[in-house]
Coordinates of C-alpha atoms in Angstrom, one line a residue:
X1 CA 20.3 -4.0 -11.1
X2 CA 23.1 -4.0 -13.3
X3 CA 24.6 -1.2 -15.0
X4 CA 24.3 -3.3 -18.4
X5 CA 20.2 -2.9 -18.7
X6 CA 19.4 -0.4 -21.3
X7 CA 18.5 3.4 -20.3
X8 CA 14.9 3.7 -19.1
X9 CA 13.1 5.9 -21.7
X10 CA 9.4 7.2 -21.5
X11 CA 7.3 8.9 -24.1
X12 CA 6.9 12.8 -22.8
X13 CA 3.2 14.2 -24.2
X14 CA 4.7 17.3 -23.9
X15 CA 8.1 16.8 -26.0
X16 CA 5.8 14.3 -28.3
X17 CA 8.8 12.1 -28.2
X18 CA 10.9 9.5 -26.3
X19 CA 13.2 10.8 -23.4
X20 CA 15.9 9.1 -21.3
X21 CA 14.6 9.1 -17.4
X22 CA 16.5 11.7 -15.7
X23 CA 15.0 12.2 -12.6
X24 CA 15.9 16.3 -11.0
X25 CA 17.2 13.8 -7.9
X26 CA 19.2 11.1 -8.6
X27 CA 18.2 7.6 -7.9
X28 CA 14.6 9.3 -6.3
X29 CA 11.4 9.6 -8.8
X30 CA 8.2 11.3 -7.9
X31 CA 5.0 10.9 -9.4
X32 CA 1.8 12.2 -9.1
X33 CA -1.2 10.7 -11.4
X34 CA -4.6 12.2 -11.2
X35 CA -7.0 9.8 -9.2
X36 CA -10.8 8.8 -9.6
X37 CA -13.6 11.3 -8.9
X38 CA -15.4 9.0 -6.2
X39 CA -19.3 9.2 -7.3
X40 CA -19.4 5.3 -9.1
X41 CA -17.8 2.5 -9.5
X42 CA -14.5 2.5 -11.4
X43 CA -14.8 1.0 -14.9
X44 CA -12.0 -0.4 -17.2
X45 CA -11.1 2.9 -18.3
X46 CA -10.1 3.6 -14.2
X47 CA -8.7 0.5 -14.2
X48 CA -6.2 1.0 -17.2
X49 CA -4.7 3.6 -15.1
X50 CA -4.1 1.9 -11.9
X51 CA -2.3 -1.2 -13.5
X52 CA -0.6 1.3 -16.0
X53 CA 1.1 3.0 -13.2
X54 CA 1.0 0.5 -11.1
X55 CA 3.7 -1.2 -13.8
X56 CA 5.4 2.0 -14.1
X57 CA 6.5 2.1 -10.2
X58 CA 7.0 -1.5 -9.9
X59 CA 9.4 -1.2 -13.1
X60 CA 11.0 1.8 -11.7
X61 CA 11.4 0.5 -8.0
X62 CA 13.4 -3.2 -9.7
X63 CA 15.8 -0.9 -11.9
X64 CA 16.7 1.0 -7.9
X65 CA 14.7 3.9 -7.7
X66 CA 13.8 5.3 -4.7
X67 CA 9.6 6.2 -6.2
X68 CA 7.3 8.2 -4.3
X69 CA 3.9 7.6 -6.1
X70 CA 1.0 9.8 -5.8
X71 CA -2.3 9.2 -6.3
X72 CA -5.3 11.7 -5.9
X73 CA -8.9 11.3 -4.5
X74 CA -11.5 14.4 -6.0
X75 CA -13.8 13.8 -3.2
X76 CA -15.5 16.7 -4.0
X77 CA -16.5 17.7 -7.5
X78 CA -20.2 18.9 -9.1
X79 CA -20.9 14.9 -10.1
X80 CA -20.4 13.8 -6.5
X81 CA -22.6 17.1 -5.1
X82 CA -25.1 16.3 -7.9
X83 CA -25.4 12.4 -7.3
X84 CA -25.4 12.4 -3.4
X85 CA -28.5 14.9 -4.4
X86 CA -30.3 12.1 -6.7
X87 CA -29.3 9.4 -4.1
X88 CA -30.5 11.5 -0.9
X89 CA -27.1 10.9 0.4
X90 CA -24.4 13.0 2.4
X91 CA -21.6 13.6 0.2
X92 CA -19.4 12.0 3.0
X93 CA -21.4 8.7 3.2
X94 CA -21.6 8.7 -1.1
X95 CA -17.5 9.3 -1.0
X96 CA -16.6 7.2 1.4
X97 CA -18.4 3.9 0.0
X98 CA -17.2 5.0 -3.2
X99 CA -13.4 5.2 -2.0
X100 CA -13.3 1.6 -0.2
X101 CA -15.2 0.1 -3.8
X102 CA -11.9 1.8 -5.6
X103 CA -9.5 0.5 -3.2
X104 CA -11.0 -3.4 -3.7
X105 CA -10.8 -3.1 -7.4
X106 CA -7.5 -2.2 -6.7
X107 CA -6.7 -5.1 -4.9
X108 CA -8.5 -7.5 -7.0
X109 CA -6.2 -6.4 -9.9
X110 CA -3.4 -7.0 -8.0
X111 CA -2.4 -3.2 -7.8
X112 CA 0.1 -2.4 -5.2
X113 CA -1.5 0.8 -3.6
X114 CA -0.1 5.1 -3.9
X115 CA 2.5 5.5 -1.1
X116 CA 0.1 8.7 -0.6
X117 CA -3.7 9.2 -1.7
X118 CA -4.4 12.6 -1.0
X119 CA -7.7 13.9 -0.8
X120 CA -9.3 17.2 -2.2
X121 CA -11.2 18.4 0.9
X122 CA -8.2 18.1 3.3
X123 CA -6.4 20.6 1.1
X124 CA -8.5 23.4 0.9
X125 CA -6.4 25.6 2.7
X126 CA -3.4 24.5 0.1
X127 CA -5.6 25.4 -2.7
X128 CA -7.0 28.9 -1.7
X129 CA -2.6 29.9 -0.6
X130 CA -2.8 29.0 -4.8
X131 CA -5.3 31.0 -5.9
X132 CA -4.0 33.8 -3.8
X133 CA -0.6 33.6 -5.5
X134 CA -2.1 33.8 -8.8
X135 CA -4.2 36.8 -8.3
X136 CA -0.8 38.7 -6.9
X137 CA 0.8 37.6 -9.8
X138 CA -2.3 38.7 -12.3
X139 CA -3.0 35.6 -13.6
X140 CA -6.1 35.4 -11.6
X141 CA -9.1 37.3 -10.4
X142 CA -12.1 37.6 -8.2
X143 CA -15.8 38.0 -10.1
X144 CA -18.5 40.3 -8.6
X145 CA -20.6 36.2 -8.0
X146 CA -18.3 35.1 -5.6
X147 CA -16.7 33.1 -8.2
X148 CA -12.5 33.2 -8.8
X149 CA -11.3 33.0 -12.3
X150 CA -7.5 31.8 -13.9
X151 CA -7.1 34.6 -17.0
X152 CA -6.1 32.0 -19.6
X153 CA -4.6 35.0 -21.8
X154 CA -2.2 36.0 -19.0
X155 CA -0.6 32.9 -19.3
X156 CA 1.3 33.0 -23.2
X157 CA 2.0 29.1 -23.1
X158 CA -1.4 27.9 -22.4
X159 CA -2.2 24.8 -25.1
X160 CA 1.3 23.8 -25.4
X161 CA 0.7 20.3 -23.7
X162 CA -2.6 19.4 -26.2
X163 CA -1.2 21.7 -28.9
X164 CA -3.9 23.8 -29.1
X165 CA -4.3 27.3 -29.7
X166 CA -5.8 30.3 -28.0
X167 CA -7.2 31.0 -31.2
X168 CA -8.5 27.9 -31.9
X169 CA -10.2 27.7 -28.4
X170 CA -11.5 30.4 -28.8
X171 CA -13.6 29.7 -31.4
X172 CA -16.0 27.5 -29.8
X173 CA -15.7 28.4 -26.0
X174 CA -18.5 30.4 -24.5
X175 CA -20.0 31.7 -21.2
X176 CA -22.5 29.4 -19.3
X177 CA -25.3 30.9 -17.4
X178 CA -24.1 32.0 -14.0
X179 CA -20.7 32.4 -14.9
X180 CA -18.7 36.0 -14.5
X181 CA -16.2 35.6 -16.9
X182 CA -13.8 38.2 -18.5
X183 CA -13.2 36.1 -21.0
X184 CA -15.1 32.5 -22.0
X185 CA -12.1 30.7 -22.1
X186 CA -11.4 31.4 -18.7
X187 CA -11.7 28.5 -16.0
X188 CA -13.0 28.9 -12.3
X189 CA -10.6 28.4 -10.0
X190 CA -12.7 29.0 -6.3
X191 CA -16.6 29.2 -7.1
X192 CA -19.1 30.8 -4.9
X193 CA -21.6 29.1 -2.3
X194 CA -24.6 28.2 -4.1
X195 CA -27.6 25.8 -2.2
X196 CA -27.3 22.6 -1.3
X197 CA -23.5 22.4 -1.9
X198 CA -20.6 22.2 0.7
X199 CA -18.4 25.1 1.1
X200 CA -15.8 26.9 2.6
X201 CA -14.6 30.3 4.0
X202 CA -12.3 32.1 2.3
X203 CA -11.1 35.4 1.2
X204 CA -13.2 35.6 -1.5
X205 CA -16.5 34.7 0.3
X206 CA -18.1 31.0 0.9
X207 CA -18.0 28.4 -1.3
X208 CA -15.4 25.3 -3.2
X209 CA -12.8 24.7 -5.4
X210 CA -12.9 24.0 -8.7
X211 CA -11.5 20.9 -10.4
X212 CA -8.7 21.6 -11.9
X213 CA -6.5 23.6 -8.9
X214 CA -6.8 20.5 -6.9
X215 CA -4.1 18.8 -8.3
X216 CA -1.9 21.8 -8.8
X217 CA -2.1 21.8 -4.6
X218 CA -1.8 18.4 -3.8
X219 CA 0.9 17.7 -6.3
X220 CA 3.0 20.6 -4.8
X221 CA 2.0 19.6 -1.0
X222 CA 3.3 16.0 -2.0
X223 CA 6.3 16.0 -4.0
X224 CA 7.4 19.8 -4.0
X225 CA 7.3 22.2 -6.5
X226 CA 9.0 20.1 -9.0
X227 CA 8.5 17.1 -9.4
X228 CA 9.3 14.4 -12.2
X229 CA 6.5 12.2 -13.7
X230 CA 2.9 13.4 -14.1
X231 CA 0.2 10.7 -15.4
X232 CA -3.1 9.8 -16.0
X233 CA -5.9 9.1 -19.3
X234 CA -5.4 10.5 -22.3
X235 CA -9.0 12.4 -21.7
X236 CA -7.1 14.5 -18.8
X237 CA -4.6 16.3 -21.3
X238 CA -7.4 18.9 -22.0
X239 CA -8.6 21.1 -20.4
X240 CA -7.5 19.9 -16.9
X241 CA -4.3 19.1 -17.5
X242 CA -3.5 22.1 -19.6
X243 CA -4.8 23.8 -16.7
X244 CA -2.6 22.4 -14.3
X245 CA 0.2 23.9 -16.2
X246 CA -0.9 26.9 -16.6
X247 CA -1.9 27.2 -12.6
X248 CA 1.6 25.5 -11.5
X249 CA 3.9 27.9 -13.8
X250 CA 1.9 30.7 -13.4
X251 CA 2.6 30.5 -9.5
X252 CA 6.3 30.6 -10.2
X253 CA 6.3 26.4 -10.1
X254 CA 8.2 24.5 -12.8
X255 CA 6.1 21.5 -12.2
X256 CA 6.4 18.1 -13.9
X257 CA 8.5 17.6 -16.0
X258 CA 7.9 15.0 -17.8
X259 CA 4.1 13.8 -18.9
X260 CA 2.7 10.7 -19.3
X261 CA -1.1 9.6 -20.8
X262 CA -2.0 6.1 -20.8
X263 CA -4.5 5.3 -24.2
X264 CA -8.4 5.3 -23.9
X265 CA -10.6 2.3 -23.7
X266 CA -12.5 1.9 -26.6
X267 CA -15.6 0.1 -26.7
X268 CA -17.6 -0.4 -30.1
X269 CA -15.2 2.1 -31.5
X270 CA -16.3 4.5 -29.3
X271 CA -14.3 5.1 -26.2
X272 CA -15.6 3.7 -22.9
X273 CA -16.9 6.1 -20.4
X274 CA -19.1 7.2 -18.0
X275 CA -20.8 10.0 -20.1
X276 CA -21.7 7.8 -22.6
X277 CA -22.9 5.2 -20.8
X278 CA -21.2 2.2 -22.4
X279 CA -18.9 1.3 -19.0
X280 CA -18.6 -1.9 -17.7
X281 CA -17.3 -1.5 -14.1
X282 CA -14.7 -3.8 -12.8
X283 CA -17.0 -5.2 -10.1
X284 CA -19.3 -6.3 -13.4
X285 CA -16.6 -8.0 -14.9
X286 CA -14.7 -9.7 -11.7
X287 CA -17.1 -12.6 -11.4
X288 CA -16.6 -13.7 -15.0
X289 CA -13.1 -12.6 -15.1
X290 CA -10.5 -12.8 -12.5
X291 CA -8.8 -9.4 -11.5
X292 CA -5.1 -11.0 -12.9
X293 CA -6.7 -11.7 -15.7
X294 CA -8.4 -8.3 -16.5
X295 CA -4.5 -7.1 -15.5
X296 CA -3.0 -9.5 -18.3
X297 CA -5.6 -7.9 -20.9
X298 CA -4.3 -4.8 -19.9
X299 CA -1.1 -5.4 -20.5
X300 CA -1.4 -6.7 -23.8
X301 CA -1.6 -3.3 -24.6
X302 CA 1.2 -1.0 -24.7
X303 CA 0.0 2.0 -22.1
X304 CA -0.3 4.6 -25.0
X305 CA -2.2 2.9 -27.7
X306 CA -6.3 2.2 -27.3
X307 CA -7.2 -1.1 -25.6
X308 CA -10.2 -2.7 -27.7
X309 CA -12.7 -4.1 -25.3
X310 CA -13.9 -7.6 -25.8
X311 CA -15.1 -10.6 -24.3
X312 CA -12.8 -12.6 -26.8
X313 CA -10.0 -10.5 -25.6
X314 CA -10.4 -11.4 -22.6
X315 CA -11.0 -15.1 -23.0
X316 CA -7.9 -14.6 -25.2
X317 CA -5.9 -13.0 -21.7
X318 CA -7.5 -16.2 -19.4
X319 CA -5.8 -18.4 -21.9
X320 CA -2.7 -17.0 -22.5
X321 CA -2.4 -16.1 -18.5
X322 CA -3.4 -20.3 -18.0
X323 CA -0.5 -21.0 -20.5
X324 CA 2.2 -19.3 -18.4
X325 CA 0.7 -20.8 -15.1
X326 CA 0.5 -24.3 -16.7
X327 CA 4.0 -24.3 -17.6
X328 CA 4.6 -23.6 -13.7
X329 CA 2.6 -26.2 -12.5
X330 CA 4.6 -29.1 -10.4
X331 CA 7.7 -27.1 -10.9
X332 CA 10.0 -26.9 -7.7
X333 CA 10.0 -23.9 -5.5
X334 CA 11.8 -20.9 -6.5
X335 CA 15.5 -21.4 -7.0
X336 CA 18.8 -18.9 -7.4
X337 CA 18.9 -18.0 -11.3
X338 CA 23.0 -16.8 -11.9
X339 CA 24.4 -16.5 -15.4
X340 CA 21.3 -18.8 -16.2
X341 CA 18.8 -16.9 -18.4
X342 CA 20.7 -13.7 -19.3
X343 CA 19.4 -13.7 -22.7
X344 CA 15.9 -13.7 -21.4
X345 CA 16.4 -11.0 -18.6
X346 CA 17.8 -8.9 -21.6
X347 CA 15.2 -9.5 -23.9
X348 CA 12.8 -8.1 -21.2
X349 CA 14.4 -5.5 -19.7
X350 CA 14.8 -3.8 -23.3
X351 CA 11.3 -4.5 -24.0
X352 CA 10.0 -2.4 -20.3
X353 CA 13.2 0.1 -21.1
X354 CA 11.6 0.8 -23.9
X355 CA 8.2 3.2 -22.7
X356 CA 7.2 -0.2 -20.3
X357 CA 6.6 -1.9 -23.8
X358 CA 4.8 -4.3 -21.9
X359 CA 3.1 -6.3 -24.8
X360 CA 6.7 -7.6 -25.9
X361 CA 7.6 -8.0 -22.1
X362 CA 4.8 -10.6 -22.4
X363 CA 6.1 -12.0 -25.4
X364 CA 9.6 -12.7 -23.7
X365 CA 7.8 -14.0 -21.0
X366 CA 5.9 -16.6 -23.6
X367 CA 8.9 -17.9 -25.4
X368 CA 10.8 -18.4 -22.4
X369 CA 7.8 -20.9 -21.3
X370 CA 8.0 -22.6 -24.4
X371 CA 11.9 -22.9 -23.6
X372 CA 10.8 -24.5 -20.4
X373 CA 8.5 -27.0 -21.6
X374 CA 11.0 -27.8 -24.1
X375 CA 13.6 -28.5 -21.1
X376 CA 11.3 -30.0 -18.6
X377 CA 11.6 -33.5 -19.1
X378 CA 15.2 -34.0 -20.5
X379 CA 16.9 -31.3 -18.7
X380 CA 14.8 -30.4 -15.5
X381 CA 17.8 -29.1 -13.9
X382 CA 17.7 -26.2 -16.3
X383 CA 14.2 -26.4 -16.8
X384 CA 13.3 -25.5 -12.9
X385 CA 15.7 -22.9 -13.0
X386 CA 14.2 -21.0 -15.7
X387 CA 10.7 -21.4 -14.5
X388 CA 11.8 -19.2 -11.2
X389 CA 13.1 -17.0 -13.5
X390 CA 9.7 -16.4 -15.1
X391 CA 7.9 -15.6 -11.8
X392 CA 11.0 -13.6 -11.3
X393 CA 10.4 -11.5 -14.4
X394 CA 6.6 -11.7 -14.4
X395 CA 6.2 -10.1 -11.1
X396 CA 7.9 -7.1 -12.7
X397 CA 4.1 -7.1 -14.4
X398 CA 2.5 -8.1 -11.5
X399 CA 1.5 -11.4 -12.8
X400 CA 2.2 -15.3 -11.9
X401 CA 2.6 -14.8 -7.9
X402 CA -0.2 -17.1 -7.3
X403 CA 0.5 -20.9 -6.4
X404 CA -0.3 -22.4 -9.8
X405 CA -2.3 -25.4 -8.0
X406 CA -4.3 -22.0 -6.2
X407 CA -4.9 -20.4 -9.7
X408 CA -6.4 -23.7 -11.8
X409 CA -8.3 -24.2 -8.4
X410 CA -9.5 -21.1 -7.9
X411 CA -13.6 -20.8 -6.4
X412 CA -13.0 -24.1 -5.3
X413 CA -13.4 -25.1 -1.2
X414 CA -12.1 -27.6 0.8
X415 CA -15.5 -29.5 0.1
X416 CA -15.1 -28.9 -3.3
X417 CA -11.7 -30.4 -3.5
X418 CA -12.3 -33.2 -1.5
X419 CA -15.2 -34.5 -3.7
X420 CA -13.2 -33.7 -7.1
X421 CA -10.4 -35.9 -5.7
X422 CA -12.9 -38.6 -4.3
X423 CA -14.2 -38.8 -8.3
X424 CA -11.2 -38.7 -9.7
X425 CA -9.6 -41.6 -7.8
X426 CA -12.9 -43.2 -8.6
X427 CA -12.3 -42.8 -12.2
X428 CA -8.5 -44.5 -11.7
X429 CA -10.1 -47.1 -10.4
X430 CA -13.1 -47.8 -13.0
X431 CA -10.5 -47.3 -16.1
X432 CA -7.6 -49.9 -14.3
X433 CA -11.0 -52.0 -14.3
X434 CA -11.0 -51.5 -17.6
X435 CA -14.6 -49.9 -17.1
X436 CA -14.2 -47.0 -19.8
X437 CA -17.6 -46.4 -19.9
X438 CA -17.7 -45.8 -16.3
X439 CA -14.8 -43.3 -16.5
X440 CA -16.2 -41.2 -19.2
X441 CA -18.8 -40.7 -17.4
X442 CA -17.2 -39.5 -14.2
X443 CA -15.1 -37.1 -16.7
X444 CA -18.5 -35.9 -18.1
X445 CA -19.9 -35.5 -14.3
X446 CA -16.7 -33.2 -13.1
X447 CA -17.2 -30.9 -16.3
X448 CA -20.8 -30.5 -15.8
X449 CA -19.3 -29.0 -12.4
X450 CA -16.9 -27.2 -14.0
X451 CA -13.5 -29.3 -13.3
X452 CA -11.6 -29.8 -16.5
X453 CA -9.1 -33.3 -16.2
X454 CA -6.4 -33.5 -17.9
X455 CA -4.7 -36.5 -18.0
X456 CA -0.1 -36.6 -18.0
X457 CA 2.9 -38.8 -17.4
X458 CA 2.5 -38.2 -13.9
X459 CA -1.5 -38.5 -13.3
X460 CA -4.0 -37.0 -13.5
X461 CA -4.5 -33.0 -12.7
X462 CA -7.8 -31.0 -12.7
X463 CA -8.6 -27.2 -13.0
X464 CA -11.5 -25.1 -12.9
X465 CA -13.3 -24.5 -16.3
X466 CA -12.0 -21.0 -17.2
X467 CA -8.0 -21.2 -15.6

């Protein structure tokens, strides 16, 4: 890339501002965003935060950087124990369908997958060497149930990531039944065998991890002690985040250092999740909505603020995502851009500098089309050009890599194709017969099938209602 793009700068949750990228390695970034617990079907909310990071790597990876991008699996967890119960499942069989649904919603929304997906159960033995170290260091102990707790009050800094303080936690924390806490705000780190739930040995008798020193582990068995980027929802930042910190740093770890929290999904004004039961899964949505164009809805967000859930918005995304693929319909294949275009490269590159400021990315990406259209018929020498520089720049997002005659055709087989051509030649033929009536009503058959016609300088073209 050249050394005349802007600075990449990201907000940090923890500074509350926006910092220049200065990865501890140069040229090398590591992140680690925490992954889906695998009980259900990954809703928008999950999805926000695979294409979010998803852009974040791709972006990172075009400026030159050498990105190792880490993604966790909680494969074990008191939802997954608790549903494989209700389902009269093994945990294994409920985690494993689970896992291969999340990595096809992945797919579908054109998500290039982690370089490494670690899994909670295969690091046991990473997270007890953890606890171990923070009970030598006092900032953990063992409870007379079996049970392992993190002494939030040992550690002087807890709250600094959320901004909350000890006293203000402590106001409304208590202890639940079962628990052998010091202190209510303290958080269970190992927790002791109880029925029907998986366990394993360890020093401190049978039984699991808790959540939160998962990712504390994995992110240190992936990327070191240190790494640079840590990500995931805005709903993470407390407790388990906060957590993290305090379980990283009070092992001697400087951890990440820098933090990143994509926005909630909102959903009637209230945010979209699982607990209160007003998801809609990405497998729900994929048969009225492609998966690029639930990834151009997403994008017309920028990461940190709330995406609004709505089927206009997304009818809104299919059209503006059919716009851009229109204006790249019967262009040439990809050409060399040079000098061409500079001021459009610039324009977006500023825009993804700028905390992967995607929504004005997209808006670079629109008035460039509109350049192209404009260009197409008196210039096409430019025009073609620039339209290779739009796929160029929109597979930065991950968008407009599909043959534009595949995208308006889209659900359509060979059969179907066949007999849309066979009616539309049929229609040529009726109006050069001058037999209107009979061509209207071969236009009105193809979009009772769903084929929308739309008649040009060069012919006639059809697409699928809906692309």
């Amino acid at each position: 890339m050249s050394p005349a793009l802007p600075s990449i700068r990201l907000y940090d949750t923890m500074h509350h501002d926006k910092r220049p990228l200065e990865p501890a390695n140069p040229g090398q970034v590591g992140i680690y965003v925490c992954g889906m617990t695998v009980y259900d079907y990954c809703h928008l909310g999950h999805a926000r935060v695979m294409v979010t990071f998803d852009i974040v790597v791709r972006y990172l990876r075009a400026r030159g950087l050498k990105v190792t991008y880490v993604r966790n699996i909680t494969d074990i967890d008191d939802k997954i124990i608790r549903r494989a119960l209700e389902n009269g499942e093994t945990i294994q069989s409920l985690t494993a369908r689970f896992i291969d649904a999340m990595h096809a919603d992945e797919a579908a929304l054109l998500c290039q997958p982690p370089d490494l997906e670690p899994r909670a159960t295969e690091h046991v033995g990473a997270m007890q060497n953890l606890i171990g170290e923070l009970i030598a260091r006092g900032h953990a102990y063992p409870a007379a149930n079996g049970d392992v707790y993190y002494a939030v009050r040992s550690f002087p800094d807890y709250g600094k990531l959320s901004g909350k303080s000890i006293d203000e936690l402590n106001a409304g924390a208590r202890v639940e039944l079962g628990e052998d806490k010091r202190d209510p705000l303290d958080f269970a780190l190992w927790k002791g065998v109880k029925p029907d739930e998986p366990s394993w040995a360890s020093p401190w008798g049978e039984g699991r991890p808790g959540w939160h020193i998962e990712c504390s582990a994995m992110s240190a068995d992936a990327l070191g002690c240190s790494f640079d980027i840590h990500g995931g929802g805005a709903d993470l930042q407390f407790p388990h985040h906060e957590n993290e910190i305090a379980q990283s740093q009070g092992a001697g770890c400087a951890f990440a250092r820098y933090w990143m929290h994509n926005g909630f999904v909102r959903i009637n004004d209230e945010k979209m999740s699982k607990s209160l039961n007003n998801f809609l899964t990405v497998r729900e949505l994929l048969p009225l909505f492609s998966g690029e164009v639930l990834r151009f809805f997403i994008l017309s967000s920028q990461y940190r603020s709330p995406l609004h859930y709505s089927e206009e918005g997304l009818e809104q995304a299919r059209a503006g995502l059919t716009r851009l693929y229109t204006v790249l319909r019967g262009m040439p294949p990809r050409q060399i851009v040079p000098e061409l275009g500079s001021e459009w490269r610039e324009r977006f590159h500023t825009a993804m500098s700028d905390d992967f400021h995607t929504p004005a990315a997209l808006a670079t990406l629109f008035d460039l089309a509109r350049e192209i259209n404009r260009l197409r018929d008196e210039k096409s020498e430019v025009a073609a050009p620039l339209a290779s520089l739009l796929r160029e720049l929109a597979a930065l997002l991950g968008i407009l890599q599909e043959d534009p005659e595949s995208y308006f055709r889209g659900g359509m087989d060979a059969s179907d194709n066949a007999w849309i051509e066979e009616r539309i030649a049929a229609r040529l033929a009726a109006r050069q017969q001058k037999d209107y009536a009979g061509a209207d009503a071969i236009r009105e058959e193809l979009s009772a099938a769903g084929v929308i016609l739309e008649d040009g300088p060069a012919g006639t073209t059809w697409r699928r209602q809906g692309g």
